[in-house]
Amino acid sequence: MTYTVAVRELCEFTAKQGDLDLRFTPAPTALEGMAGHAVAASRRGADYRAEVALSGSYQSLRVRGRADGYDPAQQRIDEVKTFKGRLDRQPASHRHLHWAQAKVYGWLLCEQEQLAHIDVALVYLDVGTQQETVFTERCSAADLRQHFEAQCQRFIAWAEQQVAHRAARDAALTTLAFPFGAFRTGQRPLAEAVYKTAVAGRCLLAQAPTGIGKTMGTLFPLLKAAPAQGIDKVFFLAAKTSGRQMALDALARLADSAQALPLRVLELVARDKACEHPDKACHGESCPLARGFYDRLPAARAAAVATTIEGKTVTALQQARVREVALQHDVCPYYLSQELARWADVVVGDYNYYFDLGGLLHGLSQANQWRTALLVDEAHNLVERGRKMFTAELHPAALAQARSSPTAAQHAPVKKALNKVLRAWVALDKAHPARYTVLETFPDKLLAALQQCTTTLTEHFTDHPTEPDSALQTFYFDALHLQRMADLLDAHSMVDITQATHRHAPKPGDSVVCIRNVVPAPFLQPRLAAAHTSTMFSATLQPARYYADLLGLPEGHMWVDVESPFAAHQLQVQVARHISTRYPHRAASLAPIATLMAQQFRERPGNYLAFFSSYDYLQQAAALFAQQHPDVPHWCQSRRMLEGEQREFLARFTDTSQGIAFAVLGGAFAEGIDLPGKRLIGAFLATLGLPQVNPVNEQIRERMQALFGAGYDYTYLYPGLQKVVQAAGRVIRTPSDEGVVHLMDDRFAQAQVRALLPAWWRVD
């Protein structure tokens, strides 16, 4: 069996050496890089061939790629690299890697064109000045072939191992049986839809009720489809830690159920959770785990993917396992995990690893031409998470801290550039003194000042790589992100200015300037299209058109609404028509809410969750409840709870405990938690979850109306009811559960609202 590898992937495996070095090195954006390559090609002769597809073989290895350009008149092949800053500060290890790639392309071209020799050129193009620096080396075909075969020899043992692993993986998946014997009610239709979608190479939007085992019901069929569909990687993408853990648990259950399942499962975690030396910078002169990283990487990589340890099969590369291997080989756990993403079969991580503009998994997929399959857990969250990814803000505090930094004090050009931004910002605020203003486009003068400032800061950071300044870097990266979003500005986003609210007369230059993404679809759509198949699943994806519009699902995507396995008699749903939780009625609602909650608790003692629209509302309700019913145990969610505090909060829900927990709708306890049986027997919803009516949301409503003709529904009603249904879904988790949900607002009786509640609910 032949193993195919891209030229870049081959050389990054064989030719990377030395330290991991993440000191500031300004890099062009993808658009700047493409433009730079086009500029370089346009300067060549009429016979110049750009983007030359090449391939060649060595034993069982096939190497392919696209050379940047070939000039037959000069018999020269170009490897074009765009850059910013000073080329003389380029690490030697980078130049070594570039030569390795260029010479592999050189041999592939010599073989294709039957050339005896060729000039191999590294063309470095400065995207700022458009100037080229060219390094050329004349190479014989024999020398290039020797170089090519040397790279292949270093890789081929690994390639043969990968071929064997893939064959064993696919054979095992073909015979893999469902680990529970029988599917739960509703689980089989979900699994069938996922499997058919994978076979068809399409996108699926799947609404499936809480408690049927959606994680296993999506992972199992997709893995079963992988061998026949030639799927290289499965990416399980989650919004929260709990979703990642459920996926890891399901994959562990699959592994335990099979006699041998050589499935490499990698967990990706955030850098701050994996860093061993948070007090050190990411380069060899500071961190011992960065020093010689690429020299020690091969041994660490081999150890991590070893299938047996002391006779036991081990394929799960969870955070603890990666850390153990990394520390054994003195390499950084976080960056080892990123390297292992190339060799894992299933990667479990956050949404941003694929959907963010610089998402690692998407970048690797494109570079290596992988056939990928996506599973997007709790996909309703991707609307708001997507908006945050593609929103950019400038805060006055960030600029103030940058201007008062030691760097700005010591370097006049930096201070001057920051002051110019401030002047443009002040002028903008003077021109728009209202508390909230929406602009048609991003203001030209502020954008020009920011562009000049980032250019100055780029030059400064390049010239002073050993002088870290966190305040200056924070502002720099904020400004770069804003410039990038300004370049991509369209109807999907809006530009707004929000003046400070802490003073009666806002001070010019003290506003928050924002490019606010409203519809993430244009950014998410290409990522979904890049995958062979994708399944977006959740218990709350109604109405389907809303999610299809905002998530950018392709035309012709599939939809399944899985019937609930739960019966109406399991859940009492009662509407408290005598209560209004509208903002003007909040104070009046507290007493009847407390009375209703106490009455329910005394009728059926046990564990309950009570959800409120804000922390202030929660605290007022909890204080009154404690005053009027001191005999009923209660505990409250607090602002910015740490993970340990969240675990303590949930630990109070046991099979024998009793009490009412007060929580915020849309927070950590409103979805993604599992409290089956007597651990939770009821919920109180003192809100419809509707977003606050404010100038920002009203502008979003207008934009939604213009784009989709359903401004109020898309901005307020659908997002609010989704949170309500998610929170209420904590009560019934298994076919044997029984419980009660109190919807404490008269608006729940309205037909438009009732239509968005689960069909199996019988609402009294």
CSV table of C-alpha atoms in Angstrom, one decimal, residues 157-314:
chain,number,residue,atom,x,y,z
A,157,ALA,CA,9.7,3.8,8.5
A,158,TRP,CA,7.0,6.1,10.0
A,159,ALA,CA,5.0,6.0,6.8
A,160,GLU,CA,5.0,2.2,6.8
A,161,GLN,CA,3.9,2.3,10.4
A,162,GLN,CA,1.1,4.7,9.5
A,163,VAL,CA,0.0,2.4,6.6
A,164,ALA,CA,-0.1,-0.6,9.0
A,165,HIS,CA,-1.9,1.5,11.6
A,166,ARG,CA,-4.5,2.7,9.1
A,167,ALA,CA,-5.1,-0.8,7.8
A,168,ALA,CA,-5.6,-2.2,11.3
A,169,ARG,CA,-7.7,0.8,12.2
A,170,ASP,CA,-10.0,0.4,9.3
A,171,ALA,CA,-10.3,-3.4,9.7
A,172,ALA,CA,-11.2,-2.9,13.4
A,173,LEU,CA,-13.8,-0.3,12.6
A,174,THR,CA,-15.4,-2.4,9.9
A,175,THR,CA,-16.1,-5.2,12.4
A,176,LEU,CA,-16.8,-2.8,15.4
A,177,ALA,CA,-20.0,-3.6,17.2
A,178,PHE,CA,-22.2,-1.2,19.1
A,179,PRO,CA,-20.9,-1.4,22.7
A,180,PHE,CA,-24.3,-1.5,24.4
A,181,GLY,CA,-25.8,-4.3,22.5
A,182,ALA,CA,-29.0,-2.5,21.7
A,183,PHE,CA,-29.6,1.2,20.9
A,184,ARG,CA,-31.7,3.4,23.1
A,185,THR,CA,-35.0,4.7,21.8
A,186,GLY,CA,-34.2,7.5,19.4
A,187,GLN,CA,-30.5,6.6,19.2
A,188,ARG,CA,-30.8,4.3,16.2
A,189,PRO,CA,-32.6,6.9,13.9
A,190,LEU,CA,-29.9,9.4,14.9
A,191,ALA,CA,-27.1,6.9,14.1
A,192,GLU,CA,-28.7,6.0,10.8
A,193,ALA,CA,-28.9,9.6,9.8
A,194,VAL,CA,-25.2,10.3,10.7
A,195,TYR,CA,-24.1,7.2,8.7
A,196,LYS,CA,-26.2,8.1,5.6
A,197,THR,CA,-24.9,11.6,5.7
A,198,ALA,CA,-21.3,10.4,5.8
A,199,VAL,CA,-21.9,8.0,2.9
A,200,ALA,CA,-23.4,10.9,0.9
A,201,GLY,CA,-20.7,13.3,1.9
A,202,ARG,CA,-23.2,15.9,3.1
A,203,CYS,CA,-24.0,18.0,6.1
A,204,LEU,CA,-26.6,17.0,8.7
A,205,LEU,CA,-28.5,19.2,11.2
A,206,ALA,CA,-29.8,16.8,13.9
A,207,GLN,CA,-32.1,17.7,16.7
A,208,ALA,CA,-32.1,14.9,19.2
A,209,PRO,CA,-33.5,15.0,22.7
A,210,THR,CA,-31.4,15.0,25.8
A,211,GLY,CA,-30.7,11.7,27.4
A,212,ILE,CA,-30.7,9.4,24.3
A,213,GLY,CA,-26.9,9.1,24.1
A,214,LYS,CA,-26.2,11.6,21.3
A,215,THR,CA,-22.4,11.4,21.7
A,216,MET,CA,-22.3,7.6,21.2
A,217,GLY,CA,-25.1,7.9,18.7
A,218,THR,CA,-23.0,10.1,16.5
A,219,LEU,CA,-19.5,8.8,17.0
A,220,PHE,CA,-20.2,5.1,16.5
A,221,PRO,CA,-21.9,5.5,13.0
A,222,LEU,CA,-19.3,7.9,11.8
A,223,LEU,CA,-16.5,5.6,12.8
A,224,LYS,CA,-18.2,2.7,11.1
A,225,ALA,CA,-18.5,4.8,7.9
A,226,ALA,CA,-14.8,5.9,8.0
A,227,PRO,CA,-13.2,2.9,6.3
A,228,ALA,CA,-15.4,2.8,3.2
A,229,GLN,CA,-15.5,6.6,2.9
A,230,GLY,CA,-11.7,7.0,3.2
A,231,ILE,CA,-12.1,9.4,6.1
A,232,ASP,CA,-8.7,10.3,7.5
A,233,LYS,CA,-9.7,12.2,10.6
A,234,VAL,CA,-12.8,12.7,12.8
A,235,PHE,CA,-12.9,16.0,14.7
A,236,PHE,CA,-15.3,16.0,17.6
A,237,LEU,CA,-15.8,19.7,18.4
A,238,ALA,CA,-17.4,20.8,21.7
A,239,ALA,CA,-18.3,24.1,23.3
A,240,LYS,CA,-17.5,23.1,26.8
A,241,THR,CA,-15.2,20.8,28.9
A,242,SER,CA,-18.2,18.6,29.7
A,243,GLY,CA,-18.8,17.9,26.1
A,244,ARG,CA,-15.2,17.0,25.4
A,245,GLN,CA,-15.3,14.6,28.4
A,246,MET,CA,-18.4,12.9,27.2
A,247,ALA,CA,-16.8,12.3,23.9
A,248,LEU,CA,-13.6,10.9,25.5
A,249,ASP,CA,-15.7,8.6,27.7
A,250,ALA,CA,-17.7,7.3,24.7
A,251,LEU,CA,-14.5,6.6,22.8
A,252,ALA,CA,-13.1,4.8,25.8
A,253,ARG,CA,-16.2,2.7,26.0
A,254,LEU,CA,-15.8,1.8,22.4
A,255,ALA,CA,-12.2,0.8,23.0
A,256,ASP,CA,-13.1,-1.3,26.0
A,257,SER,CA,-15.9,-3.1,24.1
A,258,ALA,CA,-13.6,-4.2,21.2
A,259,GLN,CA,-10.9,-6.9,21.5
A,260,ALA,CA,-8.5,-4.5,19.8
A,261,LEU,CA,-9.3,-1.1,18.5
A,262,PRO,CA,-6.2,0.8,17.3
A,263,LEU,CA,-7.9,4.2,17.3
A,264,ARG,CA,-5.7,7.1,18.3
A,265,VAL,CA,-7.8,9.6,20.2
A,266,LEU,CA,-6.2,12.9,21.0
A,267,GLU,CA,-7.6,15.5,23.4
A,268,LEU,CA,-6.6,19.1,22.7
A,269,VAL,CA,-6.7,21.5,25.6
A,270,ALA,CA,-6.1,25.2,26.0
A,271,ARG,CA,-2.5,26.4,26.3
A,272,ASP,CA,-3.0,27.8,29.8
A,273,LYS,CA,-4.2,24.4,31.0
A,274,ALA,CA,-1.2,22.5,29.5
A,275,CYS,CA,1.7,24.9,30.1
A,276,GLU,CA,4.2,23.6,32.6
A,277,HIS,CA,6.1,26.9,33.0
A,278,PRO,CA,3.6,29.7,32.8
A,279,ASP,CA,6.2,32.1,34.1
A,280,LYS,CA,8.5,31.5,31.2
A,281,ALA,CA,8.5,32.5,27.5
A,282,CYS,CA,8.1,30.0,24.7
A,283,HIS,CA,11.6,29.8,23.4
A,284,GLY,CA,14.8,27.9,24.2
A,285,GLU,CA,16.5,30.6,26.1
A,286,SER,CA,13.7,30.8,28.6
A,287,CYS,CA,11.9,27.5,28.8
A,288,PRO,CA,13.7,24.1,29.2
A,289,LEU,CA,10.9,22.3,27.4
A,290,ALA,CA,11.3,24.6,24.4
A,291,ARG,CA,15.0,24.1,24.2
A,292,GLY,CA,15.8,21.4,21.6
A,293,PHE,CA,12.1,20.7,21.2
A,294,TYR,CA,12.4,19.5,17.6
A,295,ASP,CA,15.5,17.5,18.3
A,296,ARG,CA,13.6,15.5,21.0
A,297,LEU,CA,10.3,15.5,19.2
A,298,PRO,CA,10.8,12.3,17.2
A,299,ALA,CA,11.3,10.1,20.3
A,300,ALA,CA,8.4,11.8,22.1
A,301,ARG,CA,6.1,11.3,19.1
A,302,ALA,CA,7.0,7.7,18.7
A,303,ALA,CA,6.4,7.1,22.4
A,304,ALA,CA,3.1,8.8,22.3
A,305,VAL,CA,1.7,6.7,19.5
A,306,ALA,CA,3.1,3.4,20.8
A,307,THR,CA,0.2,1.0,21.0
A,308,THR,CA,1.3,-0.9,24.0
A,309,ILE,CA,2.8,0.1,27.4
A,310,GLU,CA,3.8,-2.8,29.7
A,311,GLY,CA,1.7,-5.2,27.6
A,312,LYS,CA,-1.5,-3.0,27.8
A,313,THR,CA,-3.0,-1.4,24.7
A,314,VAL,CA,-3.1,2.3,24.9
